[in-house]
Coordinates of C-alpha atoms in Angstrom, one line a residue:
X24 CA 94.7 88.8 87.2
X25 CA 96.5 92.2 86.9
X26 CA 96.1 92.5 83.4
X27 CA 92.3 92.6 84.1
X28 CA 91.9 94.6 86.7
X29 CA 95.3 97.1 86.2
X30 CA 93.2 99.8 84.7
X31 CA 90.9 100.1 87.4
X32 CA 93.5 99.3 89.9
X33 CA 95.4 102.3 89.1
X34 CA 92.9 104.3 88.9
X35 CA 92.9 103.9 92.9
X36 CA 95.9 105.5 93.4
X37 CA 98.2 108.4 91.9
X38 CA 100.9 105.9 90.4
X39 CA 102.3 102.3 89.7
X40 CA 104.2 102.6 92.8
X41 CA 101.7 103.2 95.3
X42 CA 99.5 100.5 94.0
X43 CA 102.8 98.3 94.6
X44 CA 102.7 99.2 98.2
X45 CA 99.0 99.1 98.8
X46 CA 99.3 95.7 97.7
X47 CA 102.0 94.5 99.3
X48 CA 100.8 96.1 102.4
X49 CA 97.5 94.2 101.9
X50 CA 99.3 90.9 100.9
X51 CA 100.6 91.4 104.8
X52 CA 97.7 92.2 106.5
X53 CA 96.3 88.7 105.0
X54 CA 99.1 86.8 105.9
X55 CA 99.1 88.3 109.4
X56 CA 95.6 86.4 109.8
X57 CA 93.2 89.8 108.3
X58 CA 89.7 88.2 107.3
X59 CA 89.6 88.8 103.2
X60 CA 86.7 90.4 101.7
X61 CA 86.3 88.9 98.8
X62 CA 83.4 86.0 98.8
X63 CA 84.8 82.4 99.6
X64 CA 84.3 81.0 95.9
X65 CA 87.0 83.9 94.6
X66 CA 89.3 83.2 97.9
X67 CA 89.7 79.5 97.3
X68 CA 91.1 80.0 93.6
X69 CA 94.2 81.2 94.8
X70 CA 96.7 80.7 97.6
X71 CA 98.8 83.9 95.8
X72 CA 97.9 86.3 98.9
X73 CA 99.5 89.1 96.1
X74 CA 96.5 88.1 93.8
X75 CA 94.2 88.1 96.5
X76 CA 95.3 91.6 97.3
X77 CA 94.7 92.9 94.2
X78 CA 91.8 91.3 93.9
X79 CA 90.3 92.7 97.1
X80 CA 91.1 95.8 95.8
X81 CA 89.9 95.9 92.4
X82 CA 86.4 95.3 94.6
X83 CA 86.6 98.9 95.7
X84 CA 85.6 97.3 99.5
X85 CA 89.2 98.8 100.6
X86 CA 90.1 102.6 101.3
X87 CA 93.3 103.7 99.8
X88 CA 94.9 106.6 101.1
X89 CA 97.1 108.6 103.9
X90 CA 94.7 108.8 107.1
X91 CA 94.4 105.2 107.3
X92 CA 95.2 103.2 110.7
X93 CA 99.1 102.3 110.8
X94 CA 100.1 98.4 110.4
X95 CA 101.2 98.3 114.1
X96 CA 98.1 99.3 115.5
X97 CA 96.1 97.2 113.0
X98 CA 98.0 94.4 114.3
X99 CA 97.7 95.1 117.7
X100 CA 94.1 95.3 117.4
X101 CA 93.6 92.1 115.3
X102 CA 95.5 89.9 117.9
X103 CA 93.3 91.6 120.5
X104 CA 90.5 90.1 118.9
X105 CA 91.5 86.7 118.3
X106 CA 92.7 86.3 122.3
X107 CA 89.2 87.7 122.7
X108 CA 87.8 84.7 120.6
X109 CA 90.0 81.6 122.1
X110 CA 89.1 83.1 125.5
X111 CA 85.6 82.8 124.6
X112 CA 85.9 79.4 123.5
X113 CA 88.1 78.1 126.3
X114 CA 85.3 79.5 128.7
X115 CA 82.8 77.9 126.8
X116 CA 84.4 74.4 126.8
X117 CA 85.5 75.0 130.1
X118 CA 81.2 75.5 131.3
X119 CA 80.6 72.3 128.9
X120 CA 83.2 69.9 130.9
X121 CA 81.4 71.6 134.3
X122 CA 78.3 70.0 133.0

């Protein structure tokens, strides 16, 4: 997959290195549980969540850059929204077994 996509990938950022990170940053985020944007069909070829960075970002559906929201709050506000979901579904089975 780099060799594909390297031209345009570092044409993203100012060097090799910083591509490195924004990857491996990226690679994180998806591990940490960070919905992909690439289309199911492209996700399910690879289980390489480096791969599947790089692909996300050769989509050009990512910003790059300095201003962006730091990891920790990213987190934080990803496992807000997933207590959000289970609680929404724990109240919704809970109504069900009422009925």
């Amino acid at each position: 997959m780099a060799e594909k996509d390297i031209d345009k990938l570092l044409s993203l950022t100012d060097s090799k290195y910083r591509l490195s990170v924004v990857t491996a940053k990226r690679a994180l985020q998806l591990r940490s549980g960070a919905p992909s944007v690439l289309p199911v069909e492209q996700r399910v070829r690879t289980h390489n969540l480096v791969t599947q960075a790089m692909r996300e970002l050769a989509t050009g559906k990512l910003t790059v850059g300095t201003e962006l929201m730091d990891e920790g709050r990213f987190h934080q506000d990803y496992v807000r929204q997933k207590q959000a979901q289970l609680q929404a579904q724990l109240n919704a089975e809970r109504e069900r077994e009422r009925d």
